[in-house]
Short mmCIF file of C-alpha atoms (C1' of nucleotides) in Angstrom, two decimals:
data_model
loop_
_atom_site.label_atom_id
_atom_site.label_comp_id
_atom_site.label_asym_id
_atom_site.label_seq_id
_atom_site.Cartn_x
_atom_site.Cartn_y
_atom_site.Cartn_z
CA MET A 1 23.45 11.99 -30.07
CA ALA A 2 21.06 11.83 -27.17
CA ARG A 3 23.26 9.12 -25.83
CA LYS A 4 25.57 11.20 -23.79
CA THR A 5 23.10 13.74 -22.47
CA LYS A 6 21.12 13.43 -19.33
CA SER A 7 18.97 10.40 -19.74
CA VAL A 8 15.68 10.99 -18.11
CA ASP A 9 13.57 8.35 -19.42
CA ILE A 10 10.48 8.13 -21.39
CA ALA A 11 8.08 8.37 -18.56
CA PHE A 12 7.76 12.08 -17.84
CA ARG A 13 8.23 12.67 -21.57
CA LYS A 14 6.07 12.27 -24.62
CA HIS A 15 7.20 9.61 -27.01
CA ASP A 16 5.90 7.29 -29.70
CA HIS A 17 4.65 4.63 -27.41
CA GLY A 18 3.76 1.96 -29.91
CA ARG A 19 7.14 2.21 -31.51
CA CYS A 20 8.88 2.11 -28.14
CA GLN A 21 6.97 -1.02 -27.19
CA ARG A 22 7.80 -2.87 -30.38
CA GLN A 23 11.41 -1.86 -30.08
CA LEU A 24 11.75 -3.15 -26.54
CA LEU A 25 9.95 -6.39 -27.30
CA SER A 26 12.27 -6.99 -30.17
CA GLU A 27 15.29 -6.29 -27.99
CA ALA A 28 13.94 -8.78 -25.48
CA ARG A 29 13.61 -11.42 -28.16
CA GLN A 30 17.16 -10.88 -29.35
CA LEU A 31 18.52 -10.91 -25.87
CA CYS A 32 16.83 -14.21 -25.05
CA GLU A 33 17.97 -15.74 -28.26
CA ALA A 34 21.54 -14.64 -27.59
CA ARG A 35 21.37 -16.16 -24.13
CA LYS A 36 19.64 -19.35 -25.29
CA LEU A 37 16.64 -18.62 -23.11
CA ARG A 38 13.02 -19.26 -23.89
CA LEU A 39 10.83 -16.22 -24.16
CA THR A 40 7.75 -18.41 -24.00
CA SER A 41 4.34 -17.11 -24.81
CA ARG A 42 3.38 -16.65 -21.16
CA ARG A 43 6.54 -14.71 -20.50
CA ARG A 44 6.03 -12.65 -23.61
CA GLN A 45 2.43 -11.92 -22.63
CA VAL A 46 3.51 -10.65 -19.25
CA LEU A 47 6.27 -8.57 -20.77
CA GLU A 48 3.84 -7.14 -23.33
CA ILE A 49 1.40 -6.14 -20.63
CA LEU A 50 4.15 -4.29 -18.81
CA LEU A 51 5.44 -2.71 -21.99
CA ALA A 52 1.96 -1.55 -22.92
CA SER A 53 1.39 0.00 -19.55
CA HIS A 54 4.78 1.60 -19.26
CA GLN A 55 3.96 2.25 -15.65
CA PRO A 56 4.37 0.11 -12.59
CA MET A 57 1.77 -2.61 -12.21
CA GLY A 58 1.07 -4.93 -9.33
CA ALA A 59 1.31 -8.66 -9.91
CA TYR A 60 -2.43 -8.95 -9.47
CA ASP A 61 -3.09 -6.20 -11.99
CA ILE A 62 -1.05 -8.16 -14.48
CA LEU A 63 -2.94 -11.28 -13.52
CA ALA A 64 -6.22 -9.48 -14.20
CA GLU A 65 -4.96 -8.39 -17.61
CA LEU A 66 -3.94 -11.94 -18.43
CA ASN A 67 -7.31 -13.23 -17.43
CA ARG A 68 -9.05 -10.54 -19.45
CA ALA A 69 -7.03 -11.59 -22.49
CA ASN A 70 -7.77 -15.30 -21.94
CA PRO A 71 -11.30 -15.43 -20.55
CA ALA A 72 -11.30 -19.21 -20.84
CA ALA A 73 -8.23 -19.81 -18.73
CA ARG A 74 -8.44 -18.76 -15.04
CA ILE A 75 -4.79 -18.09 -14.57
CA ALA A 76 -3.44 -18.21 -11.02
CA PRO A 77 -0.84 -16.09 -9.20
CA PRO A 78 2.16 -18.42 -9.40
CA ILE A 79 2.09 -18.21 -13.18
CA VAL A 80 2.48 -14.47 -13.06
CA TYR A 81 5.14 -14.53 -10.39
CA ARG A 82 7.16 -17.07 -12.29
CA ALA A 83 7.08 -15.04 -15.45
CA LEU A 84 8.03 -11.95 -13.46
CA ASP A 85 10.94 -13.80 -11.85
CA PHE A 86 12.23 -14.82 -15.23
CA LEU A 87 11.92 -11.33 -16.68
CA MET A 88 13.63 -9.80 -13.67
CA SER A 89 16.45 -12.27 -13.69
CA GLU A 90 17.18 -11.29 -17.29
CA GLY A 91 16.94 -7.58 -16.64
CA LEU A 92 13.89 -7.10 -18.85
CA ILE A 93 11.77 -5.67 -16.07
CA HIS A 94 12.37 -4.18 -12.64
CA ARG A 95 10.62 -4.48 -9.37
CA ILE A 96 9.71 -1.21 -7.66
CA GLU A 97 10.18 -2.22 -4.06
CA SER A 98 8.47 0.75 -2.53
CA ARG A 99 5.28 -0.04 -4.47
CA ASN A 100 5.29 -3.82 -4.67
CA ALA A 101 5.07 -3.32 -8.39
CA PHE A 102 6.82 -4.18 -11.61
CA ILE A 103 7.80 -2.07 -14.58
CA SER A 104 9.41 -2.79 -17.91
CA CYS A 105 13.06 -1.87 -18.18
CA VAL A 106 14.04 0.85 -20.59
CA HIS A 107 17.55 -0.43 -21.13
CA PRO A 108 17.04 -4.17 -21.30
CA GLY A 109 20.18 -6.12 -20.73
CA HIS A 110 22.32 -3.26 -19.50
CA GLN A 111 23.36 -4.45 -16.12
CA CYS A 112 23.46 -0.89 -14.88
CA THR A 113 22.05 0.16 -11.55
CA ALA A 114 18.46 1.07 -12.16
CA GLN A 115 17.28 4.21 -10.44
CA PHE A 116 13.75 5.50 -10.37
CA LEU A 117 11.94 8.76 -9.89
CA ILE A 118 8.38 8.00 -8.85
CA CYS A 119 5.69 10.66 -8.97
CA ARG A 120 3.18 10.02 -6.25
CA ASP A 121 0.59 12.19 -7.94
CA CYS A 122 0.46 10.88 -11.53
CA GLU A 123 2.05 7.56 -10.54
CA GLN A 124 4.46 7.72 -13.44
CA VAL A 125 7.96 6.39 -13.06
CA ALA A 126 11.09 7.56 -14.81
CA GLU A 127 14.03 5.22 -15.02
CA LEU A 128 17.35 7.02 -14.94
CA GLU A 129 20.47 5.69 -16.53
CA GLY A 130 22.42 4.45 -13.57
CA ARG A 131 25.92 5.62 -13.26
CA ASP A 132 27.14 4.11 -10.07
CA PRO A 133 26.36 6.30 -7.15
CA ALA A 134 29.14 7.17 -4.76
CA LEU A 135 27.51 4.76 -2.39
CA LEU A 136 28.54 1.77 -4.44
CA VAL A 137 32.11 2.93 -4.35
CA GLU A 138 31.89 3.29 -0.63
CA ALA A 139 30.40 -0.18 -0.29
CA ASP A 140 33.36 -1.44 -2.20
CA ASN A 141 35.76 0.33 0.13
CA LEU A 142 34.13 -1.47 3.02
CA GLY A 143 34.71 -4.79 1.37
CA PHE A 144 31.00 -5.22 0.83
CA ALA A 145 30.28 -7.22 -2.32
CA VAL A 146 27.27 -5.59 -3.91
CA ASP A 147 24.89 -7.69 -5.89
CA HIS A 148 21.77 -5.68 -6.19
CA SER A 149 20.82 -2.12 -5.57
CA VAL A 150 17.49 -0.45 -5.11
CA VAL A 151 17.26 3.29 -5.62
CA GLU A 152 13.79 4.77 -5.60
CA ILE A 153 13.05 8.45 -5.19
CA THR A 154 9.47 9.44 -4.52
CA GLY A 155 8.06 12.93 -5.00
CA ILE A 156 6.12 15.09 -7.42
CA CYS A 157 7.17 15.45 -11.02
CA ALA A 158 7.49 18.86 -12.69
CA GLN A 159 4.31 18.34 -14.69
CA CYS A 160 2.17 17.61 -11.64
CA GLN A 161 3.65 20.55 -9.75
CA LYS A 162 2.46 22.85 -12.51
CA HIS A 163 -1.03 21.41 -12.49
CA ALA A 164 -1.29 21.70 -8.76
CA GLY A 165 0.38 25.06 -8.85
CA MET B 1 36.34 13.01 16.30
CA ALA B 2 34.69 10.10 14.57
CA ARG B 3 32.20 12.59 13.26
CA LYS B 4 33.90 13.46 10.06
CA THR B 5 35.21 10.06 9.09
CA LYS B 6 33.45 7.52 7.02
CA SER B 7 30.36 6.61 8.92
CA VAL B 8 29.68 3.00 8.45
CA ASP B 9 27.29 2.20 11.06
CA ILE B 10 27.18 0.01 13.99
CA ALA B 11 25.93 -3.04 12.26
CA PHE B 12 29.01 -4.66 10.72
CA ARG B 13 30.96 -3.40 13.72
CA LYS B 14 31.27 -4.42 17.29
CA HIS B 15 29.93 -1.96 19.78
CA ASP B 16 28.49 -1.70 23.26
CA HIS B 17 25.02 -2.66 22.40
CA GLY B 18 23.27 -1.96 25.66
CA ARG B 19 24.75 1.48 25.80
CA CYS B 20 23.83 2.19 22.23
CA GLN B 21 20.25 1.16 22.91
CA ARG B 22 19.86 3.33 25.96
CA GLN B 23 21.43 6.23 24.15
CA LEU B 24 19.04 5.98 21.21
CA LEU B 25 16.00 5.54 23.41
CA SER B 26 16.96 8.62 25.32
CA GLU B 27 17.42 10.58 22.11
CA ALA B 28 13.97 9.45 21.02
CA ARG B 29 12.46 10.69 24.25
CA GLN B 30 14.10 14.07 23.94
CA LEU B 31 13.10 14.37 20.34
CA CYS B 32 9.45 13.63 21.09
CA GLU B 33 9.45 16.02 23.98
CA ALA B 34 10.93 18.74 21.82
CA ARG B 35 8.27 18.14 19.20
CA LYS B 36 5.44 17.86 21.71
CA LEU B 37 4.72 14.32 20.63
CA ARG B 38 3.68 11.44 22.77
CA LEU B 39 6.10 8.57 22.98
CA THR B 40 3.43 6.37 24.53
CA SER B 41 4.20 3.08 26.12
CA ARG B 42 3.11 1.10 23.07
CA ARG B 43 5.30 3.19 20.83
CA ARG B 44 8.19 2.92 23.21
CA GLN B 45 7.75 -0.85 23.44
CA VAL B 46 7.92 -1.17 19.68
CA LEU B 47 10.93 1.09 19.49
CA GLU B 48 12.66 -0.86 22.24
CA ILE B 49 12.09 -4.11 20.43
CA LEU B 50 13.69 -2.67 17.31
CA LEU B 51 16.54 -1.14 19.27
CA ALA B 52 17.21 -4.41 21.02
CA SER B 53 17.28 -6.32 17.78
CA HIS B 54 19.33 -3.80 15.88
CA GLN B 55 18.45 -5.72 12.77
CA PRO B 56 15.49 -5.48 10.48
CA MET B 57 12.36 -7.13 11.80
CA GLY B 58 9.05 -7.82 10.10
CA ALA B 59 5.92 -6.29 11.56
CA TYR B 60 4.71 -9.73 12.58
CA ASP B 61 8.00 -10.51 14.30
CA ILE B 62 7.54 -7.38 16.34
CA LEU B 63 3.98 -8.40 17.02
CA ALA B 64 5.18 -11.76 18.28
CA GLU B 65 7.66 -10.04 20.61
CA LEU B 66 4.94 -7.79 21.95
CA ASN B 67 2.71 -10.74 22.61
CA ARG B 68 5.53 -12.61 24.28
CA ALA B 69 6.09 -9.64 26.57
CA ASN B 70 2.36 -9.31 27.35
CA PRO B 71 1.04 -12.85 27.40
CA ALA B 72 -2.31 -11.61 28.67
CA ALA B 73 -2.99 -9.18 25.88
CA ARG B 74 -3.43 -10.67 22.37
CA ILE B 75 -2.25 -7.66 20.48
CA ALA B 76 -3.35 -7.37 16.86
CA PRO B 77 -1.55 -6.15 13.73
CA PRO B 78 -3.00 -2.63 13.49
CA ILE B 79 -1.44 -1.73 16.81
CA VAL B 80 1.99 -2.58 15.56
CA TYR B 81 1.52 -0.87 12.23
CA ARG B 82 0.32 2.29 13.90
CA ALA B 83 3.28 2.43 16.20
CA LEU B 84 5.57 1.81 13.24
CA ASP B 85 3.90 4.61 11.28
CA PHE B 86 4.46 7.00 14.11
CA LEU B 87 8.08 6.04 14.58
CA MET B 88 8.75 6.30 10.87
CA SER B 89 7.10 9.65 10.54
CA GLU B 90 9.43 10.98 13.24
CA GLY B 91 12.50 9.43 11.73
CA LEU B 92 13.11 7.09 14.65
CA ILE B 93 12.99 3.97 12.53
CA HIS B 94 13.23 3.14 8.86
CA ARG B 95 11.43 0.75 6.63
CA ILE B 96 13.61 -1.55 4.55
CA GLU B 97 11.49 -1.78 1.45
CA SER B 98 13.29 -4.65 -0.13
CA ARG B 99 12.64 -6.80 2.95
CA ASN B 100 9.27 -5.57 4.15
CA ALA B 101 10.99 -4.92 7.41
CA PHE B 102 11.74 -2.19 9.90
CA ILE B 103 14.92 -1.15 11.64
CA SER B 104 15.79 1.45 14.23
CA CYS B 105 17.46 4.54 12.92
CA VAL B 106 21.00 5.24 13.99
CA HIS B 107 20.75 8.99 13.57
CA PRO B 108 17.31 9.72 14.93
CA GLY B 109 15.95 13.00 13.83
CA HIS B 110 18.55 13.75 11.20
CA GLN B 111 16.46 14.17 8.11
CA CYS B 112 19.27 12.82 6.01
CA THR B 113 18.73 10.34 3.25
CA ALA B 114 19.07 6.95 4.81
CA GLN B 115 21.07 4.44 2.85
CA PHE B 116 21.51 0.81 3.69
CA LEU B 117 23.95 -1.98 3.03
CA ILE B 118 22.17 -5.26 3.58
CA CYS B 119 24.09 -8.50 3.91
CA ARG B 120 22.02 -11.34 2.56
CA ASP B 121 24.08 -13.90 4.40
CA CYS B 122 24.15 -12.65 8.00
CA GLU B 123 21.09 -10.44 7.46
CA GLN B 124 22.75 -7.51 9.15
CA VAL B 125 22.12 -4.03 7.92
CA ALA B 126 24.45 -1.04 8.06
CA GLU B 127 22.98 2.40 7.81
CA LEU B 128 25.25 4.86 6.09
CA GLU B 129 25.24 8.53 6.76
CA GLY B 130 23.40 9.88 3.78
CA ARG B 131 25.06 12.63 1.94
CA ASP B 132 22.79 13.36 -0.96
CA PRO B 133 23.61 11.18 -3.86
CA ALA B 134 24.10 12.82 -7.23
CA LEU B 135 20.74 11.42 -8.12
CA LEU B 136 18.94 13.84 -5.86
CA VAL B 137 20.67 16.73 -7.53
CA GLU B 138 19.65 15.37 -10.87
CA ALA B 139 16.06 15.01 -9.74
CA ASP B 140 16.18 18.61 -8.72
CA ASN B 141 17.45 19.63 -12.16
CA LEU B 142 14.46 17.90 -13.67
CA GLY B 143 12.12 19.92 -11.49
CA PHE B 144 11.21 16.80 -9.57
CA ALA B 145 10.34 17.60 -5.95
CA VAL B 146 11.79 14.79 -3.89
CA ASP B 147 10.12 13.82 -0.70
CA HIS B 148 11.43 10.43 0.13
CA SER B 149 14.25 8.30 -1.03
CA VAL B 150 14.95 4.62 -0.72
CA VAL B 151 18.50 3.41 -1.19
CA GLU B 152 19.15 -0.22 -0.38
CA ILE B 153 22.21 -2.13 -1.49
CA THR B 154 22.14 -5.88 -1.08
CA GLY B 155 25.20 -8.11 -1.10
CA ILE B 156 27.65 -9.89 1.17
CA CYS B 157 29.49 -8.08 3.91
CA ALA B 158 33.24 -8.38 4.37
CA GLN B 159 32.87 -10.59 7.42
CA CYS B 160 30.68 -13.13 5.66
CA GLN B 161 32.96 -13.20 2.65
CA LYS B 162 35.81 -14.24 4.89
CA HIS B 163 33.80 -17.01 6.51
CA ALA B 164 32.67 -18.35 3.19
CA GLY B 165 36.07 -17.82 1.59
"C1'" DG C 1 11.57 -41.36 -34.26
"C1'" DG C 2 11.86 -42.81 -29.15
"C1'" DC C 3 13.76 -41.88 -24.82
"C1'" DC C 4 15.35 -39.21 -20.98
"C1'" DA C 5 16.37 -35.12 -18.50
"C1'" DT C 6 15.22 -30.58 -17.88
"C1'" DT C 7 12.46 -26.68 -17.89
"C1'" DG C 8 8.13 -24.53 -17.93
"C1'" DT C 9 3.11 -24.51 -16.91
"C1'" DG C 10 -1.10 -25.36 -14.34
"C1'" DT C 11 -3.61 -26.04 -9.93
"C1'" DT C 12 -4.69 -26.06 -5.11
"C1'" DA C 13 -3.96 -24.44 -0.97
"C1'" DT C 14 -1.89 -21.39 2.19
"C1'" DA C 15 1.53 -18.03 4.05
"C1'" DT C 16 2.77 -13.33 4.75
"C1'" DT C 17 2.10 -8.49 4.89
"C1'" DA C 18 -1.07 -4.68 5.49
"C1'" DT C 19 -5.40 -1.96 6.12
"C1'" DA C 20 -10.51 -0.64 6.72
"C1'" DA C 21 -13.88 0.35 9.84
"C1'" DC C 22 -15.64 1.15 14.03
"C1'" DG C 23 -15.93 1.66 19.09
"C1'" DT C 24 -13.55 2.83 23.51
"C1'" DA C 25 -10.03 5.01 26.39
"C1'" DA C 26 -6.76 8.52 27.53
"C1'" DC C 27 -4.91 12.88 27.26
"C1'" DT C 28 -5.15 18.09 26.42
"C1'" DG C 29 -6.68 22.54 26.90
"C1'" DA C 30 -10.19 25.67 28.01
"C1'" DT D 1 -15.59 19.01 33.88
"C1'" DC D 2 -16.43 19.08 29.39
"C1'" DA D 3 -15.38 18.92 24.42
"C1'" DG D 4 -12.15 17.88 21.11
"C1'" DT D 5 -8.54 15.23 19.76
"C1'" DT D 6 -5.39 11.57 19.65
"C1'" DA D 7 -4.24 6.92 20.60
"C1'" DC D 8 -5.59 2.19 21.42
"C1'" DG D 9 -8.17 -2.10 20.90
"C1'" DT D 10 -10.86 -5.42 18.08
"C1'" DT D 11 -12.82 -7.73 14.17
"C1'" DA D 12 -12.70 -8.68 9.77
"C1'" DT D 13 -10.64 -8.70 5.36
"C1'" DA D 14 -7.62 -7.05 1.57
"C1'" DA D 15 -3.35 -7.36 -0.98
"C1'" DT D 16 0.84 -9.60 -1.94
"C1'" DA D 17 3.52 -13.85 -2.40
"C1'" DT D 18 4.89 -18.80 -2.16
"C1'" DA D 19 4.89 -24.07 -1.25
"C1'" DA D 20 4.02 -28.27 -3.12
"C1'" DC D 21 2.85 -31.27 -6.44
"C1'" DA D 22 1.17 -33.03 -11.13
"C1'" DC D 23 1.45 -32.60 -15.96
"C1'" DA D 24 3.21 -30.82 -20.52
"C1'" DA D 25 6.55 -29.15 -23.70
"C1'" DT D 26 11.16 -28.86 -25.23
"C1'" DG D 27 15.83 -30.21 -26.37
"C1'" DG D 28 19.54 -33.39 -26.80
"C1'" DC D 29 21.02 -37.91 -27.71
"C1'" DC D 30 20.91 -42.45 -29.42
#
DNA sequence: GGCCATTGTGTTATATTATAACGTAACTGA
DNA sequence: TCAGTTACGTTATAATATAACACAATGGCC
């Protein structure tokens, strides 16, 4: 029943985080299975780190987490970037261009246009369900074949405005 | 009379480039004068480089141009970044987040939401006149105070589709 | 199972993009 | 002309990302 209402996403809202994480990980597994793709343990680790954080993380933050988890290993950047590339190509995570950061996707697999509200105070990010903006229609009218869109709105969320207030 | 029609911008269209450049530089001058800001020679140089290119350029590309123009000097990155910061803060140029690049603004001073169509074949960028997308209204409904928005659509422009086709 | 082709991982080195920190120069207004 | 401010120049370094190559694991096929 929440389906059709305005879909602000779970950032900016309280939710059962552990449950949300497990849910999304399980969706990721299913999706990879359906597509005959390998959600290897490295890829899963990276996804889990992003799911746990539920906020944007830089590649090197993720790297640090990985190295904390595997103190023996000394993992290097390309490993992280490769896992991120895989996860992005399957729509399991998004890149936040205006922050050089990555965040887990809240609607894995939906090929919708992801749109983000980014609070520059608390650093939280809300992913909005992307109905195509008018812009995409216009692009189409111009004969421009869209293949990826980046929509990132920066500002201060309601919560932080109150606190500052 | 072109005012009210669809405003695809000058990239993706033929136009008198020299005239366009001079026009925009002159607007920049007026704008700075009106705001009591200093369009110093460094800042003007950087703006001119971007106007001349009319395509997105990386900071280090601009740096290379500057150094080509002043072979004596050996200009360093902070100089470029500072000029770019100034020009961005006055709305004379935009940053293309998804390319780590900068491009001159086609509507200097208009505080409209800039939106870009980026062709990944010819690398040209069209700036669309930004009427507020529905998303901004939605942000507002959520009590989110927007202060900057990034809208970048990547794909293949009509021209390049023909050539490939 | 043994083999090959493909995909993924690990490692080193390096490229690219951006900023911190500090001193000097130029302009602005009294 | 002086003080305050803004801009510029310089050095060093931080933060982000990729190239190139070797090795390992997996999957399909016989």
